[in-house]
Amino acid sequence: MAGLTFKHVYKVYPNGTKAVNDFNMTIEDKEFIVFVGPSGCGKSTTLRMVAGLEDISAGELTIGDLVVNDVEPKDRDIAMVFQNYALYPHMTVYDNIAFGLRLRKVPRDEKHRNGKMTRDEIHAKVTEAAEILGITEYLGKKPKEMSGGQRQRVSLGRAIVREPKVMLLDEPLSNLDAKLRTQMRAEISKLHKKLDTTFIYVTHDQVEAMTMGTRIVVMKNGYVQQIDTPKNLYNYPGNKFVAGFIGTPQMNFFTGVLKKQGENVIIRIDGSAAGITVPYSRMYKVKPSYLDGKTKVCIGLRAEDISIAGAAPSDGEARIKVKVSHKEELGNQTLIYGDINMDGDGYTENGTRVIIQADETEIGSGDVIDAVLNIDKIHLFDIDTEVSILPRLPEYNYFDCTVRAGKVILDGIKFDLPPAIGCGDGEYELLIPTDAVRVGGNIVAEVVETESVNGKCLASLVAGKTRLFAVTDDVIPCGKTGVSFDLKRIALVKDGNTVVAAMPEKISMDGFMSKKKIKAEITDESTGKTKTVNRIEFYLNICGAEFAAPDDISAKLISAMGVKKAFGGKLRFECTPYDLTFAESGIPATVKDIADYGAEKFAVCDIAGSEAYVYCDGGVSGNVYLQPDLAALSVIQADLDIRII
Ligand code: ADP
């Protein structure tokens, strides 16, 4: 039994295909994790890296406490079940299951003189596995005498007897018919509970993923899209791809605009005459620039969140006209297909087509009906990036504010801008990151509600008449509190132009790794003789300065890039403003200014033509040298954009 961690794991195939990009995840012991996504998204490659069947190009994979990048598959304590069963056709079911155990080495002792399991031990394990899987009566048969489902049970049996720390299953049910698939799904879930071990399961079938996984990893084009529980993926998809991939029938997507009018927001959907009014309180998390009535957004609603309207409209009901094109009777429910555009055909997925989930209904083709949208269940996405603009964890608080004499004035909140933020008097839009709101400080606020979201605490606060969100690692209790803002992270915007930007928190420097042959003298202690040997030393060249490369960094770079490319290949070194210190030697830089944020000061430096903010106590100026904290550096292979460290 073991958990796994993926740290910046990449897979680049020799032909240059980047199959997996920057995969990061912690899998807890005993979880049932499903990797799901369309064909070619990189899910099998990820699983095969866990199994050790594919090398890891960059990053670190840990099973239990052990980094397994260079551990042989047989030593990883995993078992894998494949789609095609991979059984030996000439062996009986019994022998197929027992095969691995007969080869397995065990510590030699009285009972195991040849370092192998005894016949009785193997027999006990095989019969127990057969019993768990209900294939006892087939133990004497050959695989060809069995059905697909039975064969897959045998390959599960073969995996179970190994008592692996992690069970890996690669589309194990794809070869089975629909009914058997459903049955085997339940059996595998049951098996997971019984074995109480970590399962990682790969499938392209979202229903399989939703019914089996404790958490699901949705992938697309080699990138993780979202990692969450089935319920959260369904209710809170982080982008349009996940929203469309999870759930049947597919979520309805419309194009439209949102306009803030007083305390309401009016939603207008392209192709429909209807204007839908929702209270602004439902849209607090949406960036105001989306609420200008002009910026196109993608509006998502699931079929079950649209219903056929009753005769009399009720208060606040969001009604929309739909021209029905056709129906799909599913027995217990009916899917009504139509178009909100009276000229639409109801068949093409064009931003106006709509699917409504209804009970038995008399409604027929050509009818024009009133449908009601359940606005509480609305999903909104950016039209280009497709990222949710109504996320569970909002990134920013957006306010209209006034700046007067270096003071920011909000409804009921006032605070001084630090010297680093020069900003003329006037009206601005103020952006405060939700994780830049800190508990403790002299702004009086009240925490009115908290919610736990993916391990973070989302707190809703009221300060004066201003509502704001804070996202923190620790739970904030409800009630009165003082708050403050990390002012180096705020931004002020006027007429769409950023007047004050957040302080850049990432420093990026170009460089490469080099090696030098050093002649060293070694003295043999027993003979007292001295001889000269060649030693190779590795160096990191960062913006023209040379640093001895720590062993773990040079080893990782060589392992990820290969010996040829590791030396001289373009690297990018990244760190934070806190990871560089002023020194007598090192990376040459010029201090252009000191940015004083009150509690902290930063030197605004020119490093090889790029601007970087470096933490300081204020007493620096002119030409300086910087020493990086090598242990804190991220190292990126620049041409492939792969984070190696
Ligand atoms: P999935 O399991 O999601 O269908 P894979 O992990 O099999 O996807 O593949 C991810 C990507 O890597 C695809 O573009 C595929 O063509 C490519 N790929 C897979 N195996 C190899 C290989 N051995 N050599 C080169 N490219 C590969």
PDB file of N, CA and C in Angstrom, residues 15-45:
ATOM      1  N   ASN A  15      10.631  10.872 -30.890  1.00  0.00           N
ATOM      2  CA  ASN A  15      10.259  11.601 -32.114  1.00  0.00           C
ATOM      3  C   ASN A  15       9.820  13.043 -31.811  1.00  0.00           C
ATOM      4  N   GLY A  16       9.947  13.456 -30.555  1.00  0.00           N
ATOM      5  CA  GLY A  16       9.642  14.850 -30.217  1.00  0.00           C
ATOM      6  C   GLY A  16       8.233  15.053 -29.683  1.00  0.00           C
ATOM      7  N   THR A  17       7.366  14.016 -29.718  1.00  0.00           N
ATOM      8  CA  THR A  17       6.000  14.182 -29.191  1.00  0.00           C
ATOM      9  C   THR A  17       6.059  14.431 -27.688  1.00  0.00           C
ATOM     10  N   LYS A  18       5.445  15.546 -27.276  1.00  0.00           N
ATOM     11  CA  LYS A  18       5.382  15.841 -25.841  1.00  0.00           C
ATOM     12  C   LYS A  18       4.069  15.243 -25.339  1.00  0.00           C
ATOM     13  N   ALA A  19       4.137  14.022 -24.852  1.00  0.00           N
ATOM     14  CA  ALA A  19       2.912  13.303 -24.512  1.00  0.00           C
ATOM     15  C   ALA A  19       2.356  13.720 -23.155  1.00  0.00           C
ATOM     16  N   VAL A  20       3.232  14.082 -22.232  1.00  0.00           N
ATOM     17  CA  VAL A  20       2.786  14.503 -20.891  1.00  0.00           C
ATOM     18  C   VAL A  20       3.573  15.753 -20.500  1.00  0.00           C
ATOM     19  N   ASN A  21       2.847  16.782 -20.088  1.00  0.00           N
ATOM     20  CA  ASN A  21       3.464  18.061 -19.735  1.00  0.00           C
ATOM     21  C   ASN A  21       3.225  18.417 -18.289  1.00  0.00           C
ATOM     22  N   ASP A  22       4.284  18.595 -17.544  1.00  0.00           N
ATOM     23  CA  ASP A  22       4.234  19.148 -16.203  1.00  0.00           C
ATOM     24  C   ASP A  22       3.078  18.560 -15.374  1.00  0.00           C
ATOM     25  N   PHE A  23       3.133  17.250 -15.197  1.00  0.00           N
ATOM     26  CA  PHE A  23       2.104  16.534 -14.442  1.00  0.00           C
ATOM     27  C   PHE A  23       2.456  16.611 -12.958  1.00  0.00           C
ATOM     28  N   ASN A  24       1.569  17.201 -12.173  1.00  0.00           N
ATOM     29  CA  ASN A  24       1.797  17.340 -10.729  1.00  0.00           C
ATOM     30  C   ASN A  24       0.601  16.790  -9.977  1.00  0.00           C
ATOM     31  N   MET A  25       0.853  15.896  -9.063  1.00  0.00           N
ATOM     32  CA  MET A  25      -0.275  15.344  -8.313  1.00  0.00           C
ATOM     33  C   MET A  25       0.236  14.537  -7.130  1.00  0.00           C
ATOM     34  N   THR A  26      -0.535  14.553  -6.061  1.00  0.00           N
ATOM     35  CA  THR A  26      -0.271  13.627  -4.966  1.00  0.00           C
ATOM     36  C   THR A  26      -1.447  12.674  -4.880  1.00  0.00           C
ATOM     37  N   ILE A  27      -1.160  11.399  -4.958  1.00  0.00           N
ATOM     38  CA  ILE A  27      -2.207  10.386  -4.823  1.00  0.00           C
ATOM     39  C   ILE A  27      -2.054   9.781  -3.438  1.00  0.00           C
ATOM     40  N   GLU A  28      -3.119   9.842  -2.664  1.00  0.00           N
ATOM     41  CA  GLU A  28      -3.036   9.299  -1.298  1.00  0.00           C
ATOM     42  C   GLU A  28      -3.128   7.776  -1.360  1.00  0.00           C
ATOM     43  N   ASP A  29      -2.554   7.159  -0.342  1.00  0.00           N
ATOM     44  CA  ASP A  29      -2.645   5.713  -0.205  1.00  0.00           C
ATOM     45  C   ASP A  29      -4.119   5.294  -0.245  1.00  0.00           C
ATOM     46  N   LYS A  30      -4.423   4.238  -0.977  1.00  0.00           N
ATOM     47  CA  LYS A  30      -5.764   3.634  -1.033  1.00  0.00           C
ATOM     48  C   LYS A  30      -6.769   4.421  -1.876  1.00  0.00           C
ATOM     49  N   GLU A  31      -6.332   5.449  -2.562  1.00  0.00           N
ATOM     50  CA  GLU A  31      -7.276   6.163  -3.434  1.00  0.00           C
ATOM     51  C   GLU A  31      -7.552   5.333  -4.683  1.00  0.00           C
ATOM     52  N   PHE A  32      -8.674   5.606  -5.322  1.00  0.00           N
ATOM     53  CA  PHE A  32      -8.978   5.028  -6.636  1.00  0.00           C
ATOM     54  C   PHE A  32      -8.973   6.203  -7.604  1.00  0.00           C
ATOM     55  N   ILE A  33      -7.846   6.336  -8.322  1.00  0.00           N
ATOM     56  CA  ILE A  33      -7.666   7.484  -9.210  1.00  0.00           C
ATOM     57  C   ILE A  33      -7.939   7.042 -10.643  1.00  0.00           C
ATOM     58  N   VAL A  34      -8.705   7.829 -11.367  1.00  0.00           N
ATOM     59  CA  VAL A  34      -8.949   7.518 -12.772  1.00  0.00           C
ATOM     60  C   VAL A  34      -8.346   8.614 -13.639  1.00  0.00           C
ATOM     61  N   PHE A  35      -7.538   8.211 -14.638  1.00  0.00           N
ATOM     62  CA  PHE A  35      -7.061   9.155 -15.650  1.00  0.00           C
ATOM     63  C   PHE A  35      -8.034   9.044 -16.818  1.00  0.00           C
ATOM     64  N   VAL A  36      -8.645  10.140 -17.207  1.00  0.00           N
ATOM     65  CA  VAL A  36      -9.622  10.081 -18.289  1.00  0.00           C
ATOM     66  C   VAL A  36      -9.368  11.212 -19.275  1.00  0.00           C
ATOM     67  N   GLY A  37      -9.710  10.957 -20.526  1.00  0.00           N
ATOM     68  CA  GLY A  37      -9.547  11.980 -21.555  1.00  0.00           C
ATOM     69  C   GLY A  37      -9.637  11.313 -22.907  1.00  0.00           C
ATOM     70  N   PRO A  38      -9.767  12.109 -23.952  1.00  0.00           N
ATOM     71  CA  PRO A  38      -9.893  11.520 -25.289  1.00  0.00           C
ATOM     72  C   PRO A  38      -8.601  10.813 -25.704  1.00  0.00           C
ATOM     73  N   SER A  39      -8.692   9.985 -26.716  1.00  0.00           N
ATOM     74  CA  SER A  39      -7.552   9.218 -27.187  1.00  0.00           C
ATOM     75  C   SER A  39      -6.375  10.152 -27.497  1.00  0.00           C
ATOM     76  N   GLY A  40      -5.186   9.763 -27.059  1.00  0.00           N
ATOM     77  CA  GLY A  40      -3.990  10.552 -27.366  1.00  0.00           C
ATOM     78  C   GLY A  40      -3.704  11.654 -26.363  1.00  0.00           C
ATOM     79  N   CYS A  41      -4.454  11.713 -25.252  1.00  0.00           N
ATOM     80  CA  CYS A  41      -4.258  12.831 -24.309  1.00  0.00           C
ATOM     81  C   CYS A  41      -3.102  12.576 -23.346  1.00  0.00           C
ATOM     82  N   GLY A  42      -2.544  11.358 -23.366  1.00  0.00           N
ATOM     83  CA  GLY A  42      -1.366  11.094 -22.534  1.00  0.00           C
ATOM     84  C   GLY A  42      -1.641  10.261 -21.301  1.00  0.00           C
ATOM     85  N   LYS A  43      -2.841   9.708 -21.181  1.00  0.00           N
ATOM     86  CA  LYS A  43      -3.173   8.985 -19.950  1.00  0.00           C
ATOM     87  C   LYS A  43      -2.418   7.650 -19.867  1.00  0.00           C
ATOM     88  N   SER A  44      -2.328   6.909 -20.972  1.00  0.00           N
ATOM     89  CA  SER A  44      -1.595   5.636 -20.916  1.00  0.00           C
ATOM     90  C   SER A  44      -0.120   5.885 -20.690  1.00  0.00           C
ATOM     91  N   THR A  45       0.407   6.926 -21.321  1.00  0.00           N
ATOM     92  CA  THR A  45       1.824   7.236 -21.132  1.00  0.00           C
ATOM     93  C   THR A  45       2.100   7.495 -19.655  1.00  0.00           C
TER      94      THR A  45
END
